[in-house]
PDB file of C-alpha atoms and ligand atoms in Angstrom:
ATOM      1  CA  MET A 947      11.929 -20.509 134.729  1.00  0.00           C
ATOM      2  CA  LYS A 948      11.164 -23.176 131.976  1.00  0.00           C
ATOM      3  CA  ARG A 949       8.732 -22.073 129.252  1.00  0.00           C
ATOM      4  CA  LYS A 950       7.035 -24.713 126.988  1.00  0.00           C
ATOM      5  CA  PRO A 951       8.532 -24.364 123.476  1.00  0.00           C
ATOM      6  CA  LEU A 952       5.829 -23.578 120.947  1.00  0.00           C
ATOM      7  CA  ILE A 953       6.332 -24.069 117.121  1.00  0.00           C
ATOM      8  CA  ALA A 954       3.573 -22.415 115.141  1.00  0.00           C
ATOM      9  CA  GLY A 955       3.270 -22.979 111.275  1.00  0.00           C
ATOM     10  CA  ASN A 956       1.924 -19.977 109.413  1.00  0.00           C
ATOM     11  CA  TRP A 957       0.506 -21.234 106.096  1.00  0.00           C
ATOM     12  CA  LYS A 958      -0.475 -17.924 104.931  1.00  0.00           C
ATOM     13  CA  MET A 959      -2.469 -18.207 101.714  1.00  0.00           C
ATOM     14  CA  TYR A 960      -0.648 -21.457 100.500  1.00  0.00           C
ATOM     15  CA  LYS A 961      -2.199 -25.216 100.028  1.00  0.00           C
ATOM     16  CA  THR A 962      -5.713 -26.433  99.031  1.00  0.00           C
ATOM     17  CA  LYS A 963      -7.926 -28.638 100.768  1.00  0.00           C
ATOM     18  CA  ASP A 964      -6.423 -31.878  99.561  1.00  0.00           C
ATOM     19  CA  ASP A 965      -2.796 -30.669 100.503  1.00  0.00           C
ATOM     20  CA  ALA A 966      -4.086 -29.314 103.732  1.00  0.00           C
ATOM     21  CA  LEU A 967      -5.687 -32.819 104.851  1.00  0.00           C
ATOM     22  CA  ALA A 968      -2.714 -34.730 103.328  1.00  0.00           C
ATOM     23  CA  PHE A 969      -0.441 -32.486 105.777  1.00  0.00           C
ATOM     24  CA  ILE A 970      -2.653 -33.436 108.776  1.00  0.00           C
ATOM     25  CA  TYR A 971      -2.491 -37.060 108.226  1.00  0.00           C
ATOM     26  CA  ALA A 972       1.256 -36.899 107.871  1.00  0.00           C
ATOM     27  CA  VAL A 973       2.124 -35.144 111.123  1.00  0.00           C
ATOM     28  CA  ASN A 974      -0.529 -35.875 113.493  1.00  0.00           C
ATOM     29  CA  LEU A 975       1.044 -39.047 114.937  1.00  0.00           C
ATOM     30  CA  GLU A 976       4.495 -37.901 114.667  1.00  0.00           C
ATOM     31  CA  VAL A 977       4.162 -34.349 116.691  1.00  0.00           C
ATOM     32  CA  PRO A 978       5.845 -34.325 120.055  1.00  0.00           C
ATOM     33  CA  ASP A 979       3.721 -34.720 123.461  1.00  0.00           C
ATOM     34  CA  LYS A 980       1.753 -31.408 123.735  1.00  0.00           C
ATOM     35  CA  ASP A 981       2.709 -31.286 127.197  1.00  0.00           C
ATOM     36  CA  ILE A 982       6.305 -30.971 126.083  1.00  0.00           C
ATOM     37  CA  VAL A 983       6.003 -28.984 123.021  1.00  0.00           C
ATOM     38  CA  GLU A 984       3.096 -26.998 121.603  1.00  0.00           C
ATOM     39  CA  SER A 985       2.756 -27.757 118.023  1.00  0.00           C
ATOM     40  CA  VAL A 986       0.320 -25.319 116.159  1.00  0.00           C
ATOM     41  CA  ILE A 987      -0.774 -24.863 112.591  1.00  0.00           C
ATOM     42  CA  CYS A 988      -2.245 -21.622 111.649  1.00  0.00           C
ATOM     43  CA  ALA A 989      -4.144 -22.249 108.654  1.00  0.00           C
ATOM     44  CA  PRO A 990      -6.363 -20.411 106.197  1.00  0.00           C
ATOM     45  CA  ALA A 991      -9.932 -19.921 107.612  1.00  0.00           C
ATOM     46  CA  ILE A 992     -11.530 -22.104 105.105  1.00  0.00           C
ATOM     47  CA  PHE A 993      -9.595 -25.076 106.313  1.00  0.00           C
ATOM     48  CA  LEU A 994     -10.040 -24.612 109.960  1.00  0.00           C
ATOM     49  CA  ARG A 995     -13.153 -26.799 110.536  1.00  0.00           C
ATOM     50  CA  ASP A 996     -11.641 -29.772 108.508  1.00  0.00           C
ATOM     51  CA  LEU A 997      -8.242 -29.433 110.372  1.00  0.00           C
ATOM     52  CA  VAL A 998      -9.673 -29.354 113.929  1.00  0.00           C
ATOM     53  CA  LYS A 999     -11.960 -32.432 113.168  1.00  0.00           C
ATOM     54  CA  ARG A1000      -8.771 -34.268 112.280  1.00  0.00           C
ATOM     55  CA  GLU A1001      -6.302 -32.680 114.547  1.00  0.00           C
ATOM     56  CA  GLY A1002      -4.552 -35.634 116.749  1.00  0.00           C
ATOM     57  CA  GLU A1003      -4.020 -35.467 120.452  1.00  0.00           C
ATOM     58  CA  ASN A1004      -0.648 -33.299 120.184  1.00  0.00           C
ATOM     59  CA  LEU A1005      -1.566 -30.701 117.231  1.00  0.00           C
ATOM     60  CA  ARG A1006      -3.481 -27.848 117.571  1.00  0.00           C
ATOM     61  CA  ILE A1007      -5.120 -25.461 114.978  1.00  0.00           C
ATOM     62  CA  GLY A1008      -5.088 -21.718 114.948  1.00  0.00           C
ATOM     63  CA  ALA A1009      -6.236 -19.034 112.721  1.00  0.00           C
ATOM     64  CA  GLN A1010      -4.306 -16.324 110.811  1.00  0.00           C
ATOM     65  CA  ASN A1011      -6.644 -13.475 111.781  1.00  0.00           C
ATOM     66  CA  MET A1012      -9.956 -12.617 113.479  1.00  0.00           C
ATOM     67  CA  HIS A1013     -12.082  -9.497 113.960  1.00  0.00           C
ATOM     68  CA  TYR A1014     -11.942  -7.424 117.143  1.00  0.00           C
ATOM     69  CA  ALA A1015     -15.843  -7.164 117.280  1.00  0.00           C
ATOM     70  CA  GLU A1016     -17.809  -9.613 119.137  1.00  0.00           C
ATOM     71  CA  LYS A1017     -20.374  -9.729 116.143  1.00  0.00           C
ATOM     72  CA  GLY A1018     -21.707  -7.170 113.648  1.00  0.00           C
ATOM     73  CA  ALA A1019     -22.051  -6.031 110.131  1.00  0.00           C
ATOM     74  CA  TYR A1020     -18.527  -6.955 108.948  1.00  0.00           C
ATOM     75  CA  THR A1021     -18.931  -8.920 105.724  1.00  0.00           C
ATOM     76  CA  GLY A1022     -16.343 -11.303 104.988  1.00  0.00           C
ATOM     77  CA  GLU A1023     -14.940 -11.263 108.591  1.00  0.00           C
ATOM     78  CA  ILE A1024     -14.876 -13.851 111.190  1.00  0.00           C
ATOM     79  CA  SER A1025     -15.180 -13.417 115.031  1.00  0.00           C
ATOM     80  CA  ALA A1026     -13.224 -14.897 117.818  1.00  0.00           C
ATOM     81  CA  ALA A1027     -16.502 -16.618 119.012  1.00  0.00           C
ATOM     82  CA  MET A1028     -16.892 -18.460 115.630  1.00  0.00           C
ATOM     83  CA  LEU A1029     -13.325 -19.650 115.767  1.00  0.00           C
ATOM     84  CA  LYS A1030     -13.958 -20.854 119.458  1.00  0.00           C
ATOM     85  CA  SER A1031     -17.188 -22.520 118.485  1.00  0.00           C
ATOM     86  CA  TYR A1032     -15.293 -24.475 116.023  1.00  0.00           C
ATOM     87  CA  GLY A1033     -12.594 -25.526 118.455  1.00  0.00           C
ATOM     88  CA  VAL A1034      -9.769 -23.114 117.147  1.00  0.00           C
ATOM     89  CA  ASP A1035      -7.308 -22.382 119.963  1.00  0.00           C
ATOM     90  CA  TYR A1036      -4.876 -19.867 118.596  1.00  0.00           C
ATOM     91  CA  ALA A1037      -4.958 -16.842 116.284  1.00  0.00           C
ATOM     92  CA  VAL A1038      -2.200 -14.850 114.653  1.00  0.00           C
ATOM     93  CA  ILE A1039      -2.708 -11.308 115.459  1.00  0.00           C
ATOM     94  CA  GLY A1040      -1.194  -8.294 113.816  1.00  0.00           C
ATOM     95  CA  HIS A1041       1.198 -10.215 111.434  1.00  0.00           C
ATOM     96  CA  SER A1042       3.264  -7.772 109.432  1.00  0.00           C
ATOM     97  CA  GLU A1043       1.578  -8.751 106.071  1.00  0.00           C
ATOM     98  CA  ARG A1044      -1.726  -7.806 107.621  1.00  0.00           C
ATOM     99  CA  ARG A1045      -0.263  -4.537 108.873  1.00  0.00           C
ATOM    100  CA  ALA A1046       1.132  -3.956 105.394  1.00  0.00           C
ATOM    101  CA  TYR A1047      -1.728  -4.883 103.275  1.00  0.00           C
ATOM    102  CA  TYR A1048      -4.946  -4.756 105.250  1.00  0.00           C
ATOM    103  CA  ASN A1049      -4.635  -1.651 107.414  1.00  0.00           C
ATOM    104  CA  GLU A1050      -3.852  -3.250 110.579  1.00  0.00           C
ATOM    105  CA  THR A1051      -2.741  -1.012 113.223  1.00  0.00           C
ATOM    106  CA  ASP A1052      -1.285  -1.163 116.690  1.00  0.00           C
ATOM    107  CA  GLU A1053      -4.992  -0.014 117.763  1.00  0.00           C
ATOM    108  CA  THR A1054      -6.689  -2.870 116.100  1.00  0.00           C
ATOM    109  CA  VAL A1055      -4.086  -5.430 117.251  1.00  0.00           C
ATOM    110  CA  ASN A1056      -4.743  -4.255 120.758  1.00  0.00           C
ATOM    111  CA  LEU A1057      -8.534  -4.518 120.336  1.00  0.00           C
ATOM    112  CA  LYS A1058      -8.143  -8.195 118.818  1.00  0.00           C
ATOM    113  CA  VAL A1059      -5.780  -9.251 121.779  1.00  0.00           C
ATOM    114  CA  LEU A1060      -8.541  -8.094 124.096  1.00  0.00           C
ATOM    115  CA  THR A1061     -11.285  -9.886 122.189  1.00  0.00           C
ATOM    116  CA  ALA A1062      -9.007 -13.222 121.822  1.00  0.00           C
ATOM    117  CA  VAL A1063      -8.228 -13.454 125.536  1.00  0.00           C
ATOM    118  CA  LYS A1064     -11.826 -12.921 126.396  1.00  0.00           C
ATOM    119  CA  GLU A1065     -12.933 -15.984 124.102  1.00  0.00           C
ATOM    120  CA  ASN A1066     -10.022 -18.225 125.268  1.00  0.00           C
ATOM    121  CA  ILE A1067      -8.183 -17.751 122.189  1.00  0.00           C
ATOM    122  CA  THR A1068      -4.544 -17.767 122.641  1.00  0.00           C
ATOM    123  CA  PRO A1069      -3.337 -14.500 120.492  1.00  0.00           C
ATOM    124  CA  ILE A1070       0.156 -14.874 118.973  1.00  0.00           C
ATOM    125  CA  ILE A1071       0.866 -11.238 118.769  1.00  0.00           C
ATOM    126  CA  CYS A1072       3.302 -10.159 115.914  1.00  0.00           C
ATOM    127  CA  VAL A1073       5.730  -7.481 116.182  1.00  0.00           C
ATOM    128  CA  GLY A1074       8.658  -6.486 114.372  1.00  0.00           C
ATOM    129  CA  GLU A1075      10.715  -3.760 112.649  1.00  0.00           C
ATOM    130  CA  SER A1076      11.480  -2.836 109.032  1.00  0.00           C
ATOM    131  CA  LEU A1077      15.040  -2.877 107.503  1.00  0.00           C
ATOM    132  CA  ASP A1078      15.005   0.921 107.678  1.00  0.00           C
ATOM    133  CA  THR A1079      14.158   0.738 111.463  1.00  0.00           C
ATOM    134  CA  ARG A1080      16.941  -1.864 111.924  1.00  0.00           C
ATOM    135  CA  GLU A1081      19.430   0.123 110.287  1.00  0.00           C
ATOM    136  CA  ALA A1082      18.824   3.338 111.936  1.00  0.00           C
ATOM    137  CA  GLY A1083      19.391   1.637 115.248  1.00  0.00           C
ATOM    138  CA  THR A1084      15.908   2.201 116.500  1.00  0.00           C
ATOM    139  CA  THR A1085      14.492  -1.337 116.585  1.00  0.00           C
ATOM    140  CA  ASP A1086      14.190  -1.657 120.307  1.00  0.00           C
ATOM    141  CA  ALA A1087      12.179   1.563 120.861  1.00  0.00           C
ATOM    142  CA  PHE A1088      10.037   0.716 117.859  1.00  0.00           C
ATOM    143  CA  VAL A1089       9.144  -2.686 119.171  1.00  0.00           C
ATOM    144  CA  LYS A1090       8.718  -1.540 122.595  1.00  0.00           C
ATOM    145  CA  LYS A1091       5.818   0.836 121.443  1.00  0.00           C
ATOM    146  CA  GLN A1092       4.318  -2.047 119.650  1.00  0.00           C
ATOM    147  CA  VAL A1093       4.180  -4.248 122.506  1.00  0.00           C
ATOM    148  CA  GLU A1094       3.062  -1.400 124.955  1.00  0.00           C
ATOM    149  CA  LYS A1095       0.240  -0.619 122.454  1.00  0.00           C
ATOM    150  CA  ALA A1096      -0.928  -4.328 121.866  1.00  0.00           C
ATOM    151  CA  TYR A1097      -1.057  -4.802 125.845  1.00  0.00           C
ATOM    152  CA  LEU A1098      -2.951  -1.687 126.548  1.00  0.00           C
ATOM    153  CA  ASN A1099      -5.917  -2.444 129.213  1.00  0.00           C
ATOM    154  CA  VAL A1100      -4.849  -6.168 129.033  1.00  0.00           C
ATOM    155  CA  SER A1101      -4.974  -7.452 132.514  1.00  0.00           C
ATOM    156  CA  LYS A1102      -2.147  -9.306 134.065  1.00  0.00           C
ATOM    157  CA  ALA A1103      -4.236 -12.417 134.143  1.00  0.00           C
ATOM    158  CA  ASP A1104      -4.885 -12.139 130.681  1.00  0.00           C
ATOM    159  CA  ALA A1105      -1.345 -11.130 129.667  1.00  0.00           C
ATOM    160  CA  LEU A1106      -0.492 -14.598 130.890  1.00  0.00           C
ATOM    161  CA  LYS A1107      -2.734 -16.099 128.288  1.00  0.00           C
ATOM    162  CA  THR A1108      -0.813 -14.518 125.193  1.00  0.00           C
ATOM    163  CA  VAL A1109       2.271 -15.231 123.171  1.00  0.00           C
ATOM    164  CA  ILE A1110       4.299 -12.667 121.212  1.00  0.00           C
ATOM    165  CA  ALA A1111       6.037 -13.404 117.988  1.00  0.00           C
ATOM    166  CA  TYR A1112       8.970 -11.409 117.218  1.00  0.00           C
ATOM    167  CA  GLU A1113       9.145 -11.125 113.485  1.00  0.00           C
ATOM    168  CA  PRO A1114      11.635  -8.725 111.816  1.00  0.00           C
ATOM    169  CA  ILE A1115       9.933  -7.679 108.323  1.00  0.00           C
ATOM    170  CA  TRP A1116      13.197  -7.973 106.551  1.00  0.00           C
ATOM    171  CA  ALA A1117      13.716 -11.629 107.576  1.00  0.00           C
ATOM    172  CA  ILE A1118      10.202 -12.631 106.483  1.00  0.00           C
ATOM    173  CA  GLY A1119      10.288 -14.861 103.465  1.00  0.00           C
ATOM    174  CA  THR A1120      13.545 -13.361 102.318  1.00  0.00           C
ATOM    175  CA  GLY A1121      15.858 -16.245 103.396  1.00  0.00           C
ATOM    176  CA  ARG A1122      17.781 -13.635 105.513  1.00  0.00           C
ATOM    177  CA  THR A1123      17.103 -14.796 109.146  1.00  0.00           C
ATOM    178  CA  ALA A1124      18.076 -12.581 112.211  1.00  0.00           C
ATOM    179  CA  THR A1125      21.010 -13.954 113.632  1.00  0.00           C
ATOM    180  CA  PRO A1126      20.383 -16.039 117.020  1.00  0.00           C
ATOM    181  CA  GLU A1127      22.181 -13.196 118.800  1.00  0.00           C
ATOM    182  CA  GLN A1128      20.275 -10.389 117.181  1.00  0.00           C
ATOM    183  CA  ALA A1129      16.759 -12.137 117.658  1.00  0.00           C
ATOM    184  CA  ASN A1130      17.648 -13.121 121.186  1.00  0.00           C
ATOM    185  CA  GLU A1131      18.562  -9.592 122.155  1.00  0.00           C
ATOM    186  CA  THR A1132      15.589  -8.115 120.711  1.00  0.00           C
ATOM    187  CA  ILE A1133      13.510 -10.630 122.415  1.00  0.00           C
ATOM    188  CA  MET A1134      14.992  -9.924 125.707  1.00  0.00           C
ATOM    189  CA  GLY A1135      14.230  -6.338 125.363  1.00  0.00           C
ATOM    190  CA  ILE A1136      10.676  -7.313 124.614  1.00  0.00           C
ATOM    191  CA  ARG A1137      10.738  -9.632 127.697  1.00  0.00           C
ATOM    192  CA  GLN A1138      11.972  -6.300 129.620  1.00  0.00           C
ATOM    193  CA  VAL A1139       8.981  -4.298 128.293  1.00  0.00           C
ATOM    194  CA  ILE A1140       6.560  -7.043 129.556  1.00  0.00           C
ATOM    195  CA  LYS A1141       8.324  -6.914 132.849  1.00  0.00           C
ATOM    196  CA  GLN A1142       8.073  -3.069 133.338  1.00  0.00           C
ATOM    197  CA  ILE A1143       4.098  -3.533 132.621  1.00  0.00           C
ATOM    198  CA  TYR A1144       3.272  -6.786 134.584  1.00  0.00           C
ATOM    199  CA  GLY A1145       6.178  -7.596 136.609  1.00  0.00           C
ATOM    200  CA  SER A1146       8.508 -10.593 136.341  1.00  0.00           C
ATOM    201  CA  GLU A1147       5.813 -13.400 137.145  1.00  0.00           C
ATOM    202  CA  VAL A1148       4.403 -12.693 133.647  1.00  0.00           C
ATOM    203  CA  SER A1149       7.589 -11.758 131.802  1.00  0.00           C
ATOM    204  CA  ASP A1150       9.320 -14.929 133.158  1.00  0.00           C
ATOM    205  CA  SER A1151       6.563 -17.089 131.811  1.00  0.00           C
ATOM    206  CA  LEU A1152       5.378 -15.402 128.543  1.00  0.00           C
ATOM    207  CA  ARG A1153       6.480 -17.269 125.454  1.00  0.00           C
ATOM    208  CA  ILE A1154       8.063 -15.102 122.972  1.00  0.00           C
ATOM    209  CA  LEU A1155       8.728 -16.711 119.460  1.00  0.00           C
ATOM    210  CA  TYR A1156      11.026 -15.608 116.726  1.00  0.00           C
ATOM    211  CA  GLY A1157       9.785 -15.686 113.027  1.00  0.00           C
ATOM    212  CA  GLY A1158      11.378 -14.933 109.681  1.00  0.00           C
ATOM    213  CA  SER A1159      13.246 -17.391 107.450  1.00  0.00           C
ATOM    214  CA  VAL A1160      13.230 -20.237 110.120  1.00  0.00           C
ATOM    215  CA  ASN A1161      14.049 -23.397 108.624  1.00  0.00           C
ATOM    216  CA  THR A1162      15.280 -26.865 109.312  1.00  0.00           C
ATOM    217  CA  LYS A1163      18.996 -25.753 109.164  1.00  0.00           C
ATOM    218  CA  ASN A1164      18.757 -22.644 111.503  1.00  0.00           C
ATOM    219  CA  VAL A1165      16.136 -23.784 113.935  1.00  0.00           C
ATOM    220  CA  ASP A1166      18.533 -25.347 116.415  1.00  0.00           C
ATOM    221  CA  SER A1167      20.678 -22.446 116.865  1.00  0.00           C
ATOM    222  CA  LEU A1168      17.787 -20.069 117.250  1.00  0.00           C
ATOM    223  CA  LEU A1169      16.158 -22.311 119.886  1.00  0.00           C
ATOM    224  CA  ALA A1170      19.732 -22.584 121.705  1.00  0.00           C
ATOM    225  CA  THR A1171      19.373 -18.950 122.892  1.00  0.00           C
ATOM    226  CA  SER A1172      18.093 -17.836 126.307  1.00  0.00           C
ATOM    227  CA  ASP A1173      15.096 -16.212 125.409  1.00  0.00           C
ATOM    228  CA  ILE A1174      13.597 -17.585 122.202  1.00  0.00           C
ATOM    229  CA  ASP A1175      10.848 -19.846 123.205  1.00  0.00           C
ATOM    230  CA  GLY A1176       9.985 -21.106 119.761  1.00  0.00           C
ATOM    231  CA  ALA A1177       9.280 -20.104 116.393  1.00  0.00           C
ATOM    232  CA  LEU A1178       6.524 -18.762 113.948  1.00  0.00           C
ATOM    233  CA  VAL A1179       7.259 -20.277 110.732  1.00  0.00           C
ATOM    234  CA  GLY A1180       6.008 -19.577 107.161  1.00  0.00           C
ATOM    235  CA  GLY A1181       7.648 -21.336 104.192  1.00  0.00           C
ATOM    236  CA  ALA A1182       9.276 -24.222 106.193  1.00  0.00           C
ATOM    237  CA  SER A1183       5.899 -25.290 107.866  1.00  0.00           C
ATOM    238  CA  LEU A1184       4.430 -26.143 104.499  1.00  0.00           C
ATOM    239  CA  ASP A1185       6.140 -29.529 104.002  1.00  0.00           C
ATOM    240  CA  PRO A1186       5.016 -32.091 106.721  1.00  0.00           C
ATOM    241  CA  GLN A1187       8.581 -33.439 107.121  1.00  0.00           C
ATOM    242  CA  SER A1188      10.121 -29.878 107.362  1.00  0.00           C
ATOM    243  CA  TYR A1189       7.484 -29.121 109.881  1.00  0.00           C
ATOM    244  CA  LEU A1190       8.064 -32.149 112.016  1.00  0.00           C
ATOM    245  CA  THR A1191      11.891 -31.429 111.988  1.00  0.00           C
ATOM    246  CA  LEU A1192      11.210 -28.030 113.351  1.00  0.00           C
ATOM    247  CA  VAL A1193       8.799 -29.408 116.250  1.00  0.00           C
ATOM    248  CA  LYS A1194      11.339 -31.972 117.086  1.00  0.00           C
ATOM    249  CA  ALA A1195      13.888 -29.546 117.382  1.00  0.00           C
ATOM    250  CA  ALA A1196      12.081 -27.956 120.244  1.00  0.00           C
ATOM    251  CA  LEU A1197      12.375 -31.044 122.145  1.00  0.00           C
ATOM    252  CA  ASN A1198      15.876 -30.152 122.887  1.00  0.00           C
ATOM    253  CA  LYS A1199      14.787 -26.847 124.103  1.00  0.00           C
ATOM    254  CA  ALA A1200      12.143 -28.648 126.404  1.00  0.00           C
ATOM    255  CA  LYS A1201      14.958 -30.703 128.065  1.00  0.00           C
TER     256      LYS A1201
HETATM  257  P1  13P B1438       8.894 -17.244 106.551  1.00  0.00           P
HETATM  258  O1  13P B1438       9.123 -18.188 107.542  1.00  0.00           O
HETATM  259  O2  13P B1438       8.523 -17.749 105.123  1.00  0.00           O
HETATM  260  O3  13P B1438      10.027 -16.441 106.513  1.00  0.00           O
HETATM  261  O4  13P B1438       7.636 -16.492 107.121  1.00  0.00           O
HETATM  262  C1  13P B1438       7.676 -16.023 108.371  1.00  0.00           C
HETATM  263  C2  13P B1438       6.364 -15.539 108.931  1.00  0.00           C
HETATM  264  O5  13P B1438       5.820 -14.521 108.475  1.00  0.00           O
HETATM  265  C3  13P B1438       5.585 -16.238 109.837  1.00  0.00           C
HETATM  266  O6  13P B1438       4.524 -15.821 110.277  1.00  0.00           O
END
């Protein structure tokens, strides 16, 4: 089963307006055909409107978070419907930094996934273990639980609209990438969990990305594996040339 590669940059809390706009102008005409590789930038909320307005044919813009409620008295928060009304197509859900610093839990991740698919926003659902869990040898069980909880009450049709990003916490921003074998093995385990829940129609087609210190040097070996369908990239997505190298590396995967 061929799955379209997806490379998503996660800018986190970096850049100011001028940097963000300069980035878009630099990459817009250079990113691969969207029918071959999906190129996404997940930007801080304040940039989303400007970026969507300027996105070219082949680039898509995503948010880094959203609220699970449709609307309500949630000061400072942004709903899925708001994102959609500005033309935002993706949202990162349950990033480990949000789990660590903003009380994101498996339960809120699940609610956000349900709301995102309802609004036709593609959730990029983040899962991944800590170094302690990896060293204790319980990664697969830990990640399995995160995946099962994220997909609670999500229908098969809606599951097909989702993307998973496996991001081991110990590899994020540390320069310590999981080896392609390690990442691929855990991702194969995640695909197995999806198969148990939804069957092979979903597990064969659902994209599972790897994230954690992906850069222009290691991207080829990660994407050369059987089950890694793309990358969720922090630091190496900030520079336009670096981002372009990553999305172009995915062209080999698409062949
Ligand atoms: P780095 O690529 O900077 O390690 O960040 C990974 C990440 O958290 C992407 O969401």
